[in-house]
mmCIF file of C-alpha atoms in Angstrom:
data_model
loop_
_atom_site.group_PDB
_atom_site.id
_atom_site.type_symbol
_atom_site.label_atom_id
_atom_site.label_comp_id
_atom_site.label_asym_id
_atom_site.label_seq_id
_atom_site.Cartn_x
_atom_site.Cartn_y
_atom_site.Cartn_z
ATOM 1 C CA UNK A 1 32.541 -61.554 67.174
ATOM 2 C CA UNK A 2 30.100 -58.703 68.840
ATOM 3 C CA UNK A 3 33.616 -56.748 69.382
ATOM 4 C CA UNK A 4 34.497 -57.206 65.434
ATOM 5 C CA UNK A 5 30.890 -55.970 64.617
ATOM 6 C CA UNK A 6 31.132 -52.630 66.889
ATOM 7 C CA UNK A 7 34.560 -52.459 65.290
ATOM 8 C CA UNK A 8 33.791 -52.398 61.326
ATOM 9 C CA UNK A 9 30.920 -50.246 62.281
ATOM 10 C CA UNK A 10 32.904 -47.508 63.746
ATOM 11 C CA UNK A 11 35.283 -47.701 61.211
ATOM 12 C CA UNK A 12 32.442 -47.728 58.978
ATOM 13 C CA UNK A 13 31.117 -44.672 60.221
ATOM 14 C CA UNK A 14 34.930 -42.945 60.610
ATOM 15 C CA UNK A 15 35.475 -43.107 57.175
ATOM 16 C CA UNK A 16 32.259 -42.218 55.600
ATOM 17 C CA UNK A 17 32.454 -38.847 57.938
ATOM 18 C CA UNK A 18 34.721 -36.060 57.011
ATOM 19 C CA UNK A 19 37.717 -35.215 59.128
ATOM 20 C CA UNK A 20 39.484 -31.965 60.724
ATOM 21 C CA UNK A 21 41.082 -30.062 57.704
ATOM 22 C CA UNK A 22 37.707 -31.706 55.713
ATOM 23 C CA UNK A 23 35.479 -29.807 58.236
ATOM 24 C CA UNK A 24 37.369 -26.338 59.269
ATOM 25 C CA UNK A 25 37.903 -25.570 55.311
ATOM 26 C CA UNK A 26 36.827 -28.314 53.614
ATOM 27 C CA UNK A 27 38.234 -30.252 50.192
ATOM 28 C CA UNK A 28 37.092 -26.782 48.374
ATOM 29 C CA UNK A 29 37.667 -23.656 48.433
ATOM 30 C CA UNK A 30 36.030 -20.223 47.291
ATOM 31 C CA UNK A 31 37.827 -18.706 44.308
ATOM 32 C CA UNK A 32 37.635 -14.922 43.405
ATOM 33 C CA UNK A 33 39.134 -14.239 39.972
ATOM 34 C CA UNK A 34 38.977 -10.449 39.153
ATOM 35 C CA UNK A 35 40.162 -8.793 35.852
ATOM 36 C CA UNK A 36 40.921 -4.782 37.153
ATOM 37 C CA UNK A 37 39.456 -2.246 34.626
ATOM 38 C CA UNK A 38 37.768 -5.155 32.477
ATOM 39 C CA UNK A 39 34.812 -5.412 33.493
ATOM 40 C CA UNK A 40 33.050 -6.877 30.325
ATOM 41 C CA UNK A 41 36.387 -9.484 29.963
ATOM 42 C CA UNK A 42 34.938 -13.045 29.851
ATOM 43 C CA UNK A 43 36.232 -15.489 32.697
ATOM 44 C CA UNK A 44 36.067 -19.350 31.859
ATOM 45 C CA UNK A 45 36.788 -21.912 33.926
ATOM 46 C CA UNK A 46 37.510 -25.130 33.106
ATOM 47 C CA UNK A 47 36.110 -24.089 29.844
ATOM 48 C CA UNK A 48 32.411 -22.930 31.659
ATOM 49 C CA UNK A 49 31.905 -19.403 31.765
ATOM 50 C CA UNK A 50 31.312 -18.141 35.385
ATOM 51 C CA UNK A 51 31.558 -14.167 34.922
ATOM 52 C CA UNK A 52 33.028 -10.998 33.767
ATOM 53 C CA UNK A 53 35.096 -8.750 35.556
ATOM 54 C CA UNK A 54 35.015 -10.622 38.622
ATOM 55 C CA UNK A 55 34.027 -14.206 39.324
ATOM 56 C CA UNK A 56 33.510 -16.082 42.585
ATOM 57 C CA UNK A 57 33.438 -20.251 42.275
ATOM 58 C CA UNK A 58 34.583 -22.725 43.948
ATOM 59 C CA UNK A 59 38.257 -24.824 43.363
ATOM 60 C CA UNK A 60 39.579 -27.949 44.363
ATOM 61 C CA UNK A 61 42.374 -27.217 47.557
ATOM 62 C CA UNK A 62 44.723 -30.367 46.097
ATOM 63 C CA UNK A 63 44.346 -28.918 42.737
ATOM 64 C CA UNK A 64 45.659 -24.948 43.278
ATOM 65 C CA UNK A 65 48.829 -25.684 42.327
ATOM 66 C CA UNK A 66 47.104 -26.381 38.267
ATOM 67 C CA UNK A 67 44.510 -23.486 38.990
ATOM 68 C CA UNK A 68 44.320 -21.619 35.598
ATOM 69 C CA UNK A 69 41.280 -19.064 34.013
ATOM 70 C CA UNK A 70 40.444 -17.487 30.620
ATOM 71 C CA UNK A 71 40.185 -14.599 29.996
ATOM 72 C CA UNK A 72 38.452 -13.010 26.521
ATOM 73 C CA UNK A 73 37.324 -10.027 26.202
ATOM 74 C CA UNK A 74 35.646 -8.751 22.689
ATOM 75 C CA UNK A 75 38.693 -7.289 20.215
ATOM 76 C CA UNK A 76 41.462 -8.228 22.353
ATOM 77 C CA UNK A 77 43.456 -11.781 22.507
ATOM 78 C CA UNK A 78 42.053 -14.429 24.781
ATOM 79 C CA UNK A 79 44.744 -15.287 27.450
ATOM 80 C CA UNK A 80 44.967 -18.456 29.844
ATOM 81 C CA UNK A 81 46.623 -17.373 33.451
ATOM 82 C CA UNK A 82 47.927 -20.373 35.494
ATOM 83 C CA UNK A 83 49.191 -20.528 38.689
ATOM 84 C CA UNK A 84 51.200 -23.177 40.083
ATOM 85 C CA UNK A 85 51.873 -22.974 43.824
ATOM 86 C CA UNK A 86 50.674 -24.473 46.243
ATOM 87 C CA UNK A 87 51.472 -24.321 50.031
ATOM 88 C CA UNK A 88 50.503 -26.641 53.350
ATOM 89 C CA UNK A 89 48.004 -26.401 55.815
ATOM 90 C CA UNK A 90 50.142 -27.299 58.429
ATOM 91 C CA UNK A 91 47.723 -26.512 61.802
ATOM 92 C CA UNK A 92 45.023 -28.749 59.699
ATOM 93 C CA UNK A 93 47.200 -31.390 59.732
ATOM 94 C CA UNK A 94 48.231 -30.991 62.921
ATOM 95 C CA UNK A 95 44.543 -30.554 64.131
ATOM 96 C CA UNK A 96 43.725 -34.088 62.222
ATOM 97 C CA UNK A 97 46.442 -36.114 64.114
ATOM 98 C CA UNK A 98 45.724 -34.842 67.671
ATOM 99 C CA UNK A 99 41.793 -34.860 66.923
ATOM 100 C CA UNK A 100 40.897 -37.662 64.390
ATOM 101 C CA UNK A 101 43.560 -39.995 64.391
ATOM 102 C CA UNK A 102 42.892 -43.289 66.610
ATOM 103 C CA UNK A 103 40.145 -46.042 67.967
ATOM 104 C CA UNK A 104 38.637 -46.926 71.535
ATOM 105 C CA UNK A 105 37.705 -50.605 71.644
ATOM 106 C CA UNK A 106 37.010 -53.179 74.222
ATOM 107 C CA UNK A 107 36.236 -50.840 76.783
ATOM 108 C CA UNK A 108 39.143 -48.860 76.670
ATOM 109 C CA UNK A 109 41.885 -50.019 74.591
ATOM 110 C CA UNK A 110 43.252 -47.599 71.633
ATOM 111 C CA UNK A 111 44.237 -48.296 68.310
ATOM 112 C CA UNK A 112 45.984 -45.678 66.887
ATOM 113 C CA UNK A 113 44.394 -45.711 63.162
ATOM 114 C CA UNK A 114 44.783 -42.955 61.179
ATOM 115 C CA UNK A 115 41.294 -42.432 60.036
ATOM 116 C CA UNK A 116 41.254 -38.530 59.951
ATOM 117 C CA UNK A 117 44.409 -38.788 58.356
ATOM 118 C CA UNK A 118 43.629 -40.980 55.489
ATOM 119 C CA UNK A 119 40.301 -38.842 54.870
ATOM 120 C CA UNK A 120 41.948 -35.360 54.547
ATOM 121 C CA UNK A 121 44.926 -36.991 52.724
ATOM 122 C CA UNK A 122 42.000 -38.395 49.861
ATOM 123 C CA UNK A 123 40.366 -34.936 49.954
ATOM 124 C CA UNK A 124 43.264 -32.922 49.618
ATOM 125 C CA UNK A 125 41.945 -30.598 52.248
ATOM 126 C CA UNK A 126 45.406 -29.991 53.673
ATOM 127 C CA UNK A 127 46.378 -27.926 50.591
ATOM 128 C CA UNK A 128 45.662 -24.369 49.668
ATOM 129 C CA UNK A 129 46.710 -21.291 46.988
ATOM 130 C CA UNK A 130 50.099 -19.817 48.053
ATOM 131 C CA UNK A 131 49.846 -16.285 48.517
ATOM 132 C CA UNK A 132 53.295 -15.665 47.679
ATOM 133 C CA UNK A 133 52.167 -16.126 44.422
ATOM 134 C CA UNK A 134 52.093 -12.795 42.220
ATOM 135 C CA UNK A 135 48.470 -12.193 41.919
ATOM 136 C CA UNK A 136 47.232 -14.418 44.801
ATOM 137 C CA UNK A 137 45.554 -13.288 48.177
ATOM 138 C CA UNK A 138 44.074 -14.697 50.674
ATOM 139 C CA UNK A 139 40.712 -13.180 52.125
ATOM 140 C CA UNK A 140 39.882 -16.185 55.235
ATOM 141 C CA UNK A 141 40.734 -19.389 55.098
ATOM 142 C CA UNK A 142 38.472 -20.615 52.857
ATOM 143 C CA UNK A 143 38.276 -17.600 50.563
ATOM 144 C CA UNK A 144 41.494 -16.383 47.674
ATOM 145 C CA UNK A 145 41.288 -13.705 45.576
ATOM 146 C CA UNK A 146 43.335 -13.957 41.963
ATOM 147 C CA UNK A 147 43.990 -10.321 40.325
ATOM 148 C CA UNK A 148 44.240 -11.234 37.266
ATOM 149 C CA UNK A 149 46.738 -8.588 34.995
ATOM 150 C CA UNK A 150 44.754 -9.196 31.419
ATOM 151 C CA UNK A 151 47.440 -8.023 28.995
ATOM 152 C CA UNK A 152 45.184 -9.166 25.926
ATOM 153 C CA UNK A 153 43.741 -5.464 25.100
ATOM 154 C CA UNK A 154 47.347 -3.630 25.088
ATOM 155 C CA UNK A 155 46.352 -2.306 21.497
ATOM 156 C CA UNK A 156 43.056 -1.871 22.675
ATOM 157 C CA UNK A 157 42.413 1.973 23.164
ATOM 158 C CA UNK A 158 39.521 2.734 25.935
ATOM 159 C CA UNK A 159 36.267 4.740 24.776
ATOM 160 C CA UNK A 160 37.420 8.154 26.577
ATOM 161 C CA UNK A 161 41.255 7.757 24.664
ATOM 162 C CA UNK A 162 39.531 6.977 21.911
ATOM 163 C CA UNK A 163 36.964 9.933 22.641
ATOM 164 C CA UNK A 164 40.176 12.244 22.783
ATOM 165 C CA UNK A 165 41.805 11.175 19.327
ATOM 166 C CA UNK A 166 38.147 11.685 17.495
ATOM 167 C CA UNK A 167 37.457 14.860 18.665
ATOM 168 C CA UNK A 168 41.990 15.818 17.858
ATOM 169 C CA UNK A 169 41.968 14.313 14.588
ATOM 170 C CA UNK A 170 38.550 16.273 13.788
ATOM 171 C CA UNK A 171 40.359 19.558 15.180
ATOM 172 C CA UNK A 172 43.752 19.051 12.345
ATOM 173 C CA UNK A 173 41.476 17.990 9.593
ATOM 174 C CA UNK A 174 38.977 21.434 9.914
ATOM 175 C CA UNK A 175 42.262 23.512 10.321
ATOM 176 C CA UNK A 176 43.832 21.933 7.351
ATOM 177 C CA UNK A 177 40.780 22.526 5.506
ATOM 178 C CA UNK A 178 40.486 26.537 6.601
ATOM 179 C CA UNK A 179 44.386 26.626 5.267
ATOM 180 C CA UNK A 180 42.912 25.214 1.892
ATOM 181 C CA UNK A 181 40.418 27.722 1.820
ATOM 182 C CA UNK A 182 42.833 30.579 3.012
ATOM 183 C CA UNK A 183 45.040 29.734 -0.034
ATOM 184 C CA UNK A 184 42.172 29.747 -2.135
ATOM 185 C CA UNK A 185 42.158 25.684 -3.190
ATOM 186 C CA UNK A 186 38.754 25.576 -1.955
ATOM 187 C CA UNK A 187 35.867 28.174 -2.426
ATOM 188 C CA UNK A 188 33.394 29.376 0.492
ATOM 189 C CA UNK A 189 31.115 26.733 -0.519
ATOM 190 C CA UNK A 190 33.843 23.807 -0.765
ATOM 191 C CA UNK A 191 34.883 24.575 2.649
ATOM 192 C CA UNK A 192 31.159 24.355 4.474
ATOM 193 C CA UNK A 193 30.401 21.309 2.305
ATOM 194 C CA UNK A 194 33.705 19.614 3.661
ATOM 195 C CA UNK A 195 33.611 21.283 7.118
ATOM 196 C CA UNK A 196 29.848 19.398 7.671
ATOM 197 C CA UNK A 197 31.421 15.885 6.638
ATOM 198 C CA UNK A 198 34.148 16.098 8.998
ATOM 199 C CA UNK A 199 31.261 17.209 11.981
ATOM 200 C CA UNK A 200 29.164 15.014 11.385
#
């Protein structure tokens, strides 16, 4: 009966600590999700905003194969990237069945219970991103990066493009405007009068 006891409580104890892959990485991960030349695009995860431009949370390992992020960014379309691979932690495992597997009772005896085994197989901490996935990196073992290529704001001009076509379409409208004048369609006057709207 004493034996039984020492045995529930171990097992007791076992389970309620966190195993190899748990420990040296743990069920999480952290998540870097940056959005190149957008830095004012919206990221959303699991429908929470957690940055713009670059975001750094952390994900579920069992769940990187269903890792997805919104992006929105003001005047462009919102888009939802998803990636779906996911790739083993094979020396985790490894390090679980040499390290945490197994039971010493009676002085000696071993049971060869799975206990580390079971743990990281109900955390998922054997999993992790797969970096052969376009737009996935990995930074250290508990750290990925996702680059995220935000096609939303195609149309979307940027403030010096848009600088450019002010100041051109300004340039054509004065010189069609001294042609006017040239020709004689508008007077001295007509021309400054029109010449200050376009300025200004």
């Amino acid at each position: 009966m004493k034996n039984l006891f020492y045995f529930l409580a171990l097992v007791t104890a076992t389970i309620s600590m966190t195993s190899c892959a748990t420990i040296v990485g743990g069920s999480r991960y952290w998540a870097k999700v940056q959005v190149p030349d957008h830095p004012n695009a919206k990221i959303e995860y699991k429908g929470n905003y957690v940055g713009s431009g670059e975001a750094l949370f952390k994900a579920e390992r069992r769940k990187a194969n269903r890792f997805s992020v919104t992006i929105k960014e003001e005047g462009c379309e919102p888009e939802t990237k998803q990636f779906t691979k996911i790739t083993f932690r094979g020396w985790a495992f490894f390090g679980t069945l040499v390290g945490w597997t197994g039971l010493s009772v009676n002085g000696g005896a071993w049971l060869p219970i799975p206990f580390g085994v079971m743990v990281d197989g109900a955390t998922g901490a054997w999993w992790k991103p797969d970096v052969n996935e376009k737009g996935v990196r990995k930074e250290d073992y508990k750290h990925y990066v996702y680059d995220i290529d935000y096609t939303g704001c195609k149309n979307k001009v940027s403030p010096q493009v848009q600088k450019d076509q002010d100041f051109d379409s300004k340039v054509d409208k004065l010189k069609n405007l001294k042609k006017l004048k040239d020709e004689g369609v508008l007077s001295e006057e007509e021309f400054e009068k029109e010449k200050k709207k376009v300025l200004e």
